[in-house]
GROMACS .gro file of C-alpha atoms in nm:
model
  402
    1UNK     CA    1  11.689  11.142  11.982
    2UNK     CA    2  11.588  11.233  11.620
    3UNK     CA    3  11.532  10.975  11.357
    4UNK     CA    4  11.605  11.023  11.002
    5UNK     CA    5  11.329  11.100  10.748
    6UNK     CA    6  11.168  10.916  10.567
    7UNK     CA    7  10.980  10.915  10.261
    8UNK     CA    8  10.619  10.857  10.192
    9UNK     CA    9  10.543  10.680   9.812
   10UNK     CA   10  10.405  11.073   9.710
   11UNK     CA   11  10.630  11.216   9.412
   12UNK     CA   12  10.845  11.519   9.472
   13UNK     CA   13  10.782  11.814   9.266
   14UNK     CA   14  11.004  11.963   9.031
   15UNK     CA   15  11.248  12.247   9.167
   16UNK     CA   16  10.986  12.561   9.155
   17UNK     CA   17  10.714  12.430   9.092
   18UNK     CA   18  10.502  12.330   9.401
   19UNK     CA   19  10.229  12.068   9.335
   20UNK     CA   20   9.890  12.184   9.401
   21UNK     CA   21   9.867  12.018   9.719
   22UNK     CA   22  10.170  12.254   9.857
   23UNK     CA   23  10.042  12.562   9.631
   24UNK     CA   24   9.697  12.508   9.892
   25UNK     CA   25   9.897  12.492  10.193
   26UNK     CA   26  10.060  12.811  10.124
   27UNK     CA   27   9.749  12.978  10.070
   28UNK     CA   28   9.612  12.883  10.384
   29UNK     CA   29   9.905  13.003  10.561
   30UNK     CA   30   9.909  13.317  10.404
   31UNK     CA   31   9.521  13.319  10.500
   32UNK     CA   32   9.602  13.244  10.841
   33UNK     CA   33   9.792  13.593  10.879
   34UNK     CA   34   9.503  13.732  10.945
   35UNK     CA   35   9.323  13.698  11.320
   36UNK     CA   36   9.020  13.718  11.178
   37UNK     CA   37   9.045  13.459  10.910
   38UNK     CA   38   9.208  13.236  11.116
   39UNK     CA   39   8.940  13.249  11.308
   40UNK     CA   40   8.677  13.172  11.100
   41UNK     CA   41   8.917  12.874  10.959
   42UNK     CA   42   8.965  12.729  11.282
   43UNK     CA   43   8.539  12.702  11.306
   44UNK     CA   44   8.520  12.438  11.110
   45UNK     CA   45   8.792  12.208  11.310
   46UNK     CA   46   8.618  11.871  11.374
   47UNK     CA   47   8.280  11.955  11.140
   48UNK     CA   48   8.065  11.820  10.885
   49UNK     CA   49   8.065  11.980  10.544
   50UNK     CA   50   7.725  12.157  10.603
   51UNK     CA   51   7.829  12.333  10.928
   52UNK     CA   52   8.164  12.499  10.801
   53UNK     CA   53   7.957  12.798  10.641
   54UNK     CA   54   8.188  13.086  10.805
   55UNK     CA   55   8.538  12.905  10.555
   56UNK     CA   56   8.324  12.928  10.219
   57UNK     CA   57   8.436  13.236  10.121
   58UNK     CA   58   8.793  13.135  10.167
   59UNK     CA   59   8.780  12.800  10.051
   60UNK     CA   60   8.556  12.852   9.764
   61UNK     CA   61   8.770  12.962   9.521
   62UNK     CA   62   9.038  12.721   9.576
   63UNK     CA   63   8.755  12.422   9.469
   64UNK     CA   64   8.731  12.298   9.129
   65UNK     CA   65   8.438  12.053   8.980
   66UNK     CA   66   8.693  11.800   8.899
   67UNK     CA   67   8.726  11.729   9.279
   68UNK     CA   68   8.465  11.480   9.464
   69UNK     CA   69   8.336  11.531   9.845
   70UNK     CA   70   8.644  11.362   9.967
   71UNK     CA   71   8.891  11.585   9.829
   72UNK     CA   72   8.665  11.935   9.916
   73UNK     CA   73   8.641  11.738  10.301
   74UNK     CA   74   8.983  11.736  10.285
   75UNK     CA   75   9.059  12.096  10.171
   76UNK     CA   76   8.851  12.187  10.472
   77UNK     CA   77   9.004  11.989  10.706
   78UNK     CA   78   9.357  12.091  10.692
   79UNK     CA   79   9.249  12.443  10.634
   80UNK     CA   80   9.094  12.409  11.007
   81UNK     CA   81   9.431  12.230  11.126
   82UNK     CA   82   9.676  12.486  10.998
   83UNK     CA   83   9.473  12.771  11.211
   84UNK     CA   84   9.403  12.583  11.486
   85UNK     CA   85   9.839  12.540  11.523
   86UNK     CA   86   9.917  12.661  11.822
   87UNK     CA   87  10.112  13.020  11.871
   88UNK     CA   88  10.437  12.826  11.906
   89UNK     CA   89  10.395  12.625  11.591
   90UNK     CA   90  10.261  12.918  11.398
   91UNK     CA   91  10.572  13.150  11.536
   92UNK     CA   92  10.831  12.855  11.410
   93UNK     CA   93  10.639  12.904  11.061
   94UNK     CA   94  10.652  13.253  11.090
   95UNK     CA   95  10.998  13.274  11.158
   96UNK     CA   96  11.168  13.028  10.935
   97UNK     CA   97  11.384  13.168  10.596
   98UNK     CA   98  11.208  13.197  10.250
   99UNK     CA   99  11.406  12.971   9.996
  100UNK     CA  100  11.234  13.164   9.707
  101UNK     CA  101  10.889  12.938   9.709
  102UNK     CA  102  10.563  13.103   9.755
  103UNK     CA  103  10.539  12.981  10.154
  104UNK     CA  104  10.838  12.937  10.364
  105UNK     CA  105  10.727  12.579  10.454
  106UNK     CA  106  10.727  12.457  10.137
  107UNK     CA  107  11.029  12.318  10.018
  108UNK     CA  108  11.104  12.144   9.669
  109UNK     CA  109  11.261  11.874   9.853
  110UNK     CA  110  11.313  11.463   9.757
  111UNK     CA  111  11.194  11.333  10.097
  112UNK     CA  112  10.820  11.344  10.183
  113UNK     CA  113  10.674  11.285  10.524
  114UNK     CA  114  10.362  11.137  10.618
  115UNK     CA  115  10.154  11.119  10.936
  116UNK     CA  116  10.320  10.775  11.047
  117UNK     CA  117  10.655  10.940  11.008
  118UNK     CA  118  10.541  11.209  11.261
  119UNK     CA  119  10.432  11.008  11.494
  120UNK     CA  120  10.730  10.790  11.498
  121UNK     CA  121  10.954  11.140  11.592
  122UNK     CA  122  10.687  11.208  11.888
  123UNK     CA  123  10.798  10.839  11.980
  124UNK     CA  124  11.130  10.941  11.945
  125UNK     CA  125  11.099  11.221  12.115
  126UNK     CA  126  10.914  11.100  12.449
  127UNK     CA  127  10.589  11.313  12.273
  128UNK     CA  128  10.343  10.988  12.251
  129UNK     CA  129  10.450  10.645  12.437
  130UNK     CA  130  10.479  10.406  12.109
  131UNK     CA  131  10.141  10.207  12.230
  132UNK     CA  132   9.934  10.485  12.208
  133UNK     CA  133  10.132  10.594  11.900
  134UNK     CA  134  10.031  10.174  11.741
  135UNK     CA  135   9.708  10.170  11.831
  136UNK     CA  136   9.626  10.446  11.691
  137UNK     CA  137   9.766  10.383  11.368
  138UNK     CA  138   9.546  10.016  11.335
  139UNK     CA  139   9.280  10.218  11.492
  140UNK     CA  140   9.256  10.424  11.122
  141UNK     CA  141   9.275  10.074  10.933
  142UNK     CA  142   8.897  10.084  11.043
  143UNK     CA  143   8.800  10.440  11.047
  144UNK     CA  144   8.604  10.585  10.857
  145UNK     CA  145   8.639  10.968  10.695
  146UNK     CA  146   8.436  11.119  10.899
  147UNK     CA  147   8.559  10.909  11.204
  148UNK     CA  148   8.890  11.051  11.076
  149UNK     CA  149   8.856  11.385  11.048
  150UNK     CA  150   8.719  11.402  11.440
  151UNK     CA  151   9.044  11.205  11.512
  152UNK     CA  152   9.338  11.369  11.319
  153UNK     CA  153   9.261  11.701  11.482
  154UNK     CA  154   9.373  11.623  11.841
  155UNK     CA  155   9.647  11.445  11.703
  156UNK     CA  156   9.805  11.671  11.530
  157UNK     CA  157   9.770  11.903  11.816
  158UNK     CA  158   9.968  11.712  11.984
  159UNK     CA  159  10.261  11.694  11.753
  160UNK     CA  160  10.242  12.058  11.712
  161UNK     CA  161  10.282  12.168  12.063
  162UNK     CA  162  10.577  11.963  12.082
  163UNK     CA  163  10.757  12.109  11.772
  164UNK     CA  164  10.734  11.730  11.538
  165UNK     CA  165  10.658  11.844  11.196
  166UNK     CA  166  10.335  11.793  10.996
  167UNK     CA  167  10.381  11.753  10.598
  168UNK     CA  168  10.036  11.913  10.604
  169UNK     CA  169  10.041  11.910  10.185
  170UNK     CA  170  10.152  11.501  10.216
  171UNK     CA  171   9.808  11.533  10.495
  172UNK     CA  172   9.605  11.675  10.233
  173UNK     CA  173   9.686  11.414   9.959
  174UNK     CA  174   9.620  11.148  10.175
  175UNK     CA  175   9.259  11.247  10.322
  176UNK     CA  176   9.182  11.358   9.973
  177UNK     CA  177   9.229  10.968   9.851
  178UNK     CA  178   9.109  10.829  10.195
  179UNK     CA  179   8.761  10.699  10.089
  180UNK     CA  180   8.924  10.548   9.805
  181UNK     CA  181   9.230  10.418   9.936
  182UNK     CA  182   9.295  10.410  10.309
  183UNK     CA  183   9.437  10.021  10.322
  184UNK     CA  184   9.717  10.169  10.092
  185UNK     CA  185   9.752  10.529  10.304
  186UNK     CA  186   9.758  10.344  10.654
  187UNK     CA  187  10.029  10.071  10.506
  188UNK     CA  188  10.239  10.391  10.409
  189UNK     CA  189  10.167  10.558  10.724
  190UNK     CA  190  10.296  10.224  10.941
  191UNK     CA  191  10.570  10.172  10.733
  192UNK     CA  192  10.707  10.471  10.790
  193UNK     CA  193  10.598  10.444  11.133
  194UNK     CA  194  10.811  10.111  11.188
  195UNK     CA  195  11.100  10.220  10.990
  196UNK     CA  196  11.134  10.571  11.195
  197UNK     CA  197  11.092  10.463  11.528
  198UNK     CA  198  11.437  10.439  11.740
  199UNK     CA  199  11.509  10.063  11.780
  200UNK     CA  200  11.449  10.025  12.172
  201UNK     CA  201  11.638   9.713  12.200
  202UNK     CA  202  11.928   9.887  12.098
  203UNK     CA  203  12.067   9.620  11.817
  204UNK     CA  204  12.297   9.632  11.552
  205UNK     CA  205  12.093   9.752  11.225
  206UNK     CA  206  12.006   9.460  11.023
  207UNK     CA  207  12.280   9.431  10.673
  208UNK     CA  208  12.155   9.622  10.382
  209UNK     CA  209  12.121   9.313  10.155
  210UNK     CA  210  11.924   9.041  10.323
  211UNK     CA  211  11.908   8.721  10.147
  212UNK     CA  212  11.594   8.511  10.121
  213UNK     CA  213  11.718   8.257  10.390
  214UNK     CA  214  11.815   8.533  10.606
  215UNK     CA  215  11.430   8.642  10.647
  216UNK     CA  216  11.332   8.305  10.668
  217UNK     CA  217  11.533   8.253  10.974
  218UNK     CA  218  11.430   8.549  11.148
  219UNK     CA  219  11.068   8.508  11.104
  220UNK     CA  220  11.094   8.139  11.238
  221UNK     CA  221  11.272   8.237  11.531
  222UNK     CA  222  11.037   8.561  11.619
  223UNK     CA  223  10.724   8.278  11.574
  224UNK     CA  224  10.911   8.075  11.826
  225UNK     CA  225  10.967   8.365  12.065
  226UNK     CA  226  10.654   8.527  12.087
  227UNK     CA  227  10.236   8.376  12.001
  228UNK     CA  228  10.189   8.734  11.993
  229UNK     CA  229  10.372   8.795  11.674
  230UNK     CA  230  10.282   8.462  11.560
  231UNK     CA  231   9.890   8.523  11.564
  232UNK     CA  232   9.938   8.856  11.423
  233UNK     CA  233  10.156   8.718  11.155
  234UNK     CA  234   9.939   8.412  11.080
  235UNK     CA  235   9.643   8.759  10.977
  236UNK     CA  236   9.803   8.809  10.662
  237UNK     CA  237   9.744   8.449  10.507
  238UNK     CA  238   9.600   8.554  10.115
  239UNK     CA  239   9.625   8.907  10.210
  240UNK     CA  240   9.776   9.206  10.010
  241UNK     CA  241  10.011   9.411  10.168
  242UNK     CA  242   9.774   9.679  10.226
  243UNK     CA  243   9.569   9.420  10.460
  244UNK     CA  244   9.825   9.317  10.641
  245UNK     CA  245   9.818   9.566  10.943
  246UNK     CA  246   9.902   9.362  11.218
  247UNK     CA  247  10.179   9.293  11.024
  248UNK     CA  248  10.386   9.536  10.928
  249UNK     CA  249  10.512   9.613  11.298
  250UNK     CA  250  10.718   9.313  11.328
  251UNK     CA  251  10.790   9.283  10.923
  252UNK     CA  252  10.890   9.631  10.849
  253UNK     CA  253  11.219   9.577  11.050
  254UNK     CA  254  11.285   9.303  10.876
  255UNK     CA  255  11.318   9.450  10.516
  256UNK     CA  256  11.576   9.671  10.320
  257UNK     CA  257  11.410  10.013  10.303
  258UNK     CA  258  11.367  10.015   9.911
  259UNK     CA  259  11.153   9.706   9.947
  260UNK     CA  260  10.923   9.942  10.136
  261UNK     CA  261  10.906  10.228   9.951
  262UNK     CA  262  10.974  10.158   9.566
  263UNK     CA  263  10.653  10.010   9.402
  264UNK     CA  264  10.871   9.860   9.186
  265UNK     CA  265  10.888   9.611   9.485
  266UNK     CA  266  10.518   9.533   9.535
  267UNK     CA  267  10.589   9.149   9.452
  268UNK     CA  268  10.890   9.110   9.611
  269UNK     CA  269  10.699   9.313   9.897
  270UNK     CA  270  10.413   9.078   9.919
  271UNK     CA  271  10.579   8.751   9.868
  272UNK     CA  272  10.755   8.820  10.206
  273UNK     CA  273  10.454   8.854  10.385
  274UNK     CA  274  10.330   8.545  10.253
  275UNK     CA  275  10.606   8.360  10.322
  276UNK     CA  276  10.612   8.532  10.669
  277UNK     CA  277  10.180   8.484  10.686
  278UNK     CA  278  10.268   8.074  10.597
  279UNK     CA  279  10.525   8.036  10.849
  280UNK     CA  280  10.354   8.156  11.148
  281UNK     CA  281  10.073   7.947  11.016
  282UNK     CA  282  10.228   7.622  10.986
  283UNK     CA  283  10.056   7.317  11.221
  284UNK     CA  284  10.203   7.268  11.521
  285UNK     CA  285  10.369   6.892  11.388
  286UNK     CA  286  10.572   7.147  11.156
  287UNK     CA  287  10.686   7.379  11.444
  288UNK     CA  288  10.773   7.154  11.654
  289UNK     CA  289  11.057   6.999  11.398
  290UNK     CA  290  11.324   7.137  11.464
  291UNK     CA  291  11.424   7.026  11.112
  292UNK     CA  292  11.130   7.220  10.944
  293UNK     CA  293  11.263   7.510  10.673
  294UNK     CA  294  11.615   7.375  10.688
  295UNK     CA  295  11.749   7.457  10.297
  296UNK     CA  296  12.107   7.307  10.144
  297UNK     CA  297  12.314   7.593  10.023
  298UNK     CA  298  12.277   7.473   9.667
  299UNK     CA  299  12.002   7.544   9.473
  300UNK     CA  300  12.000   7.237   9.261
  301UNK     CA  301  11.971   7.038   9.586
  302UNK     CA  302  11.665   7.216   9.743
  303UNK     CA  303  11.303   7.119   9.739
  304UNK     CA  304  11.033   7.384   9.479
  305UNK     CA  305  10.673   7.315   9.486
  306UNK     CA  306  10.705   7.010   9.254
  307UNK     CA  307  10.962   6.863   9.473
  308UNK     CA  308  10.723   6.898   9.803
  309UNK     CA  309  10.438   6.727   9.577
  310UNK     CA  310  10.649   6.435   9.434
  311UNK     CA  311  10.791   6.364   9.796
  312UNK     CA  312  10.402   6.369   9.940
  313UNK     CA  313  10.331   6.104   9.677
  314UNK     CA  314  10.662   5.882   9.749
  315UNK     CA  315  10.704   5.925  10.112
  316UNK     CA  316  10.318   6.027  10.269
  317UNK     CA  317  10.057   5.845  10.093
  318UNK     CA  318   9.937   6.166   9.829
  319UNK     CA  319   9.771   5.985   9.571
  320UNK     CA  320   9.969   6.096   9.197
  321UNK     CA  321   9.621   6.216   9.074
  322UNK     CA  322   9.588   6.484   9.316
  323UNK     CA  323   9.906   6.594   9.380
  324UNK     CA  324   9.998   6.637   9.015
  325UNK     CA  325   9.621   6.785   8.991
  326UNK     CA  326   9.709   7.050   9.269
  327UNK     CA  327  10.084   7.118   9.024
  328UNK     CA  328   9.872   7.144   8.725
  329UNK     CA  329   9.660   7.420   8.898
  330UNK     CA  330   9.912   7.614   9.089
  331UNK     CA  331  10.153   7.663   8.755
  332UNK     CA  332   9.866   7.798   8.601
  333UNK     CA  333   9.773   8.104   8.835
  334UNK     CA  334   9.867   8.465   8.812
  335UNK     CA  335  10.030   8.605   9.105
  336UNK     CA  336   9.728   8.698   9.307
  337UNK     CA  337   9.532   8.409   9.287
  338UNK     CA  338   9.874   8.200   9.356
  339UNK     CA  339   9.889   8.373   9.685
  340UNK     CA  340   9.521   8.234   9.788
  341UNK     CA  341   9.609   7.884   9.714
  342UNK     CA  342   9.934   7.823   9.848
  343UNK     CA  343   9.807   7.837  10.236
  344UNK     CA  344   9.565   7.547  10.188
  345UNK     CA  345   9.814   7.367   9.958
  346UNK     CA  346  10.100   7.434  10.259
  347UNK     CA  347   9.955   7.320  10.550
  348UNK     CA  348   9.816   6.995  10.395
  349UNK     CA  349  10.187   6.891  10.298
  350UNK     CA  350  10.293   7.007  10.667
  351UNK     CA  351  10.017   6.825  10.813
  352UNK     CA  352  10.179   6.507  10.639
  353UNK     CA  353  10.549   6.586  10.763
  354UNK     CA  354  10.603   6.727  10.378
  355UNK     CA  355  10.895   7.013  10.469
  356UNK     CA  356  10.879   7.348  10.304
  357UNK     CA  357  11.176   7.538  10.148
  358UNK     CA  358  11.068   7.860  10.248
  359UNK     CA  359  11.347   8.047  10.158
  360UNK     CA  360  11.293   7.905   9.786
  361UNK     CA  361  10.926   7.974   9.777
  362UNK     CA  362  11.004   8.340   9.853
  363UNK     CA  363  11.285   8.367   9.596
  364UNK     CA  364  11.021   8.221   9.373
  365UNK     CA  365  10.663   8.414   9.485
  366UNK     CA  366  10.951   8.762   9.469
  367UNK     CA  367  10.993   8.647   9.051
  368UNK     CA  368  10.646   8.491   8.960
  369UNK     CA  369  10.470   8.764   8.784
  370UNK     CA  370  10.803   8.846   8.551
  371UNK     CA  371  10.931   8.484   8.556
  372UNK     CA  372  10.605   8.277   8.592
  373UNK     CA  373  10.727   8.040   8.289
  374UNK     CA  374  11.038   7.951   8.391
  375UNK     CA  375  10.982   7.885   8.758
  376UNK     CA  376  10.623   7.666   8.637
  377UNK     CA  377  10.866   7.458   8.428
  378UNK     CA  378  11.106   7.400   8.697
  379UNK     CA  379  10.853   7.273   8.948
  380UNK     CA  380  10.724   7.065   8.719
  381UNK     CA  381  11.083   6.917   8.628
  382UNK     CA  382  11.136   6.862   8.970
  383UNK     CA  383  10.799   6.659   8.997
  384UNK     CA  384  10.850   6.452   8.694
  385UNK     CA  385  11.181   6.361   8.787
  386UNK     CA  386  11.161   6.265   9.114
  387UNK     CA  387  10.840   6.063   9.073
  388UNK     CA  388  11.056   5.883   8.752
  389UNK     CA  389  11.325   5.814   9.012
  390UNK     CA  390  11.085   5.677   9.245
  391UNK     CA  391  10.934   5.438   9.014
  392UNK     CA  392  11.233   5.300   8.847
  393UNK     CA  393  11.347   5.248   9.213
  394UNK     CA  394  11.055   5.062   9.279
  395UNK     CA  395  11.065   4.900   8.957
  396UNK     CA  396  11.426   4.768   9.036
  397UNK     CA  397  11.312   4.679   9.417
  398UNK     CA  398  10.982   4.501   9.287
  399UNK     CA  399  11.224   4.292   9.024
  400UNK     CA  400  11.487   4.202   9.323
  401UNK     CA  401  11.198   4.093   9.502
  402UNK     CA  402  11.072   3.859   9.215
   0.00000   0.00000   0.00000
């Protein structure tokens, strides 16, 4: 069974012109004609810097002094992979059609793949069982490049005996940048991963648009299904995306595809795996309510942050000083440092019986860095005027009384 592709976050090139990455590749290949060059490519498979003497003369004059020791490692490193292909991989690249580009692999094409992607078509496939295929994906959230580069190269072997594809130029851009960014590579790499794989259980695909209660529902119910996904959830708590490993195998399938790929998403992106990260993490007096998350329909009748504080001063003894303390800090914080307070702030209301629109704080974490005004004045409306209720009823109630 063959998935569909899908993209990693690197641009596509124009139409006829290759990016350098791909212009690389094709030299390599064209390298690799040759027995004897391929040979002394293929030395320096799995080896330091220092001990890849016999590829210098190739490699050399592909190097510029603009590039740092990660991006020459790199260089090296696929330049050993692509002659170390097997003689079935390296007959497919021999044989397929020339589209006019410098290297019949390379294609000017929209849709990038990366290394996740890959391995989700060996899963497909029946290559790699999807365990081994998952732990070795969080394995590289701790590895580092020169772990890597004694890793990839059985890997990759792998895929290539069994005819699934290696974007070898995507490779290259992503071990050139590992030192420097590998939370952000791997969280591409498993997202691609998740959103390839064939869905085992067999279900109807989730609908395209997914509102904010919709995830909300499905996270509570996988946290009351499985402690597994619950702990792993509950790892993300203050996280960015790119720290959330454990995450993204249980989150991935649970968001439209552009929310993934388009960095035009990153908040929207992140403010689901808070909301997801708070959830799992709530104390077990919230869980246990079977009442806990439930939302009205209509906005105007459900419960912001200035709502939860008001009702934790009226109904469950919060002193006004410090809950309108904790509102005056929380309207105040960028999006980032909002995200580090709200778990404390959320499991002391919980602990109190305070329930949590989570389906609102989503809508509203998705908005704060482009509406952080707006949505600080509405919580603090909602405070305000619920506290002015409360005391006017108890103003009325202490005058009955009198």
């Amino acid at each position: 069974m063959t998935a569909t592709a899908t993209p990693s976050s690197a641009p596509h090139p124009p139409a006829g012109r290759p990016r350098p990455e791909d212009s690389y590749v094709g030299y390599v290949f064209d390298l690799c004609e040759s027995t004897r060059v391929r040979s002394d490519l293929r030395s320096g498979l799995g080896r330091p810097l220092e001990r890849c003497g016999r590829m210098d003369r190739y490699l050399s004059p592909r190097l510029t002094s603009a590039m740092d020791s990660d991006a020459v490692r790199a260089r090296y490193v696929i330049a050993a992979l692509i002659a170390a292909r097997p003689p079935a991989a390296r007959d497919r690249n021999a044989s397929e059609p020339s589209d006019g580009i410098p290297r019949p692999e390379w294609k000017a094409r929209r849709r990038r793949t990366n290394l996740g992607w890959s391995l989700a078509q060996a899963v497909n496939e029946g290559v790699i069982k999807p365990g081994s295929a998952e732990d070795d994906l969080l394995a590289m959230t701790r590895t580092s490049m020169d772990a890597l580069c004694l890793r990839v190269p059985g890997l990759t072997e792998r895929l290539q005996a069994k005819d699934v594809p290696v974007d070898w130029a995507v490779l290259l851009n992503d071990l050139g940048h590992w030192g420097r960014e590998r939370d952000r590579i791997v969280t591409r790499w498993q997202t691609a991963y998740y959103q390839t794989c064939t869905r085992a259980d067999g279900a109807e695909p989730l609908p395209a648009r997914r509102e904010p209660q919709f995830f909300v529902d499905q996270v509570v119910e996988l946290c009351a299904r499985s402690a597994k996904a619950r702990a792993a959830l509950g790892t993300g708590l203050g996280l960015l995306v790119e720290r959330c490993h454990q995450m993204h195998g249980y989150l991935v399938p649970l968001l439209p595809e552009y929310l993934c790929l388009d960095d035009r998403y990153r908040d929207d992106r992140r403010a689901h795996y808070a909301v997801a990260a708070l959830i799992a993490s709530r104390p077990p007096v919230a869980r246990e309510s079977a009442s806990d998350g439930e939302a009205s329909t209509k906005v105007r009748q459900r419960n912001d942050m200035g709502a939860w504080l008001a009702r934790a001063v009226s109904e469950r003894g919060f002193k006004p000083e410090a809950a309108e303390q904790d509102l005056y800090l929380m309207v105040r914080q960028n999006t980032h440092a909002l995200h580090e307070r709200l778990p404390a702030l959320t499991r002391r209301l919980q602990a109190k019986g305070v329930r949590v629109d989570w389906a609102l704080l989503l809508d509203d974490l998705s908005r704060w860095s482009r509406d952080h005004e707006r949505i600080a004045a509405r919580w603090m409306d909602s405070y305000f005027l619920i506290r002015s209720r409360e005391d006017s009823k108890n103003s009325q109630q202490q005058k009955e009384n009198d």
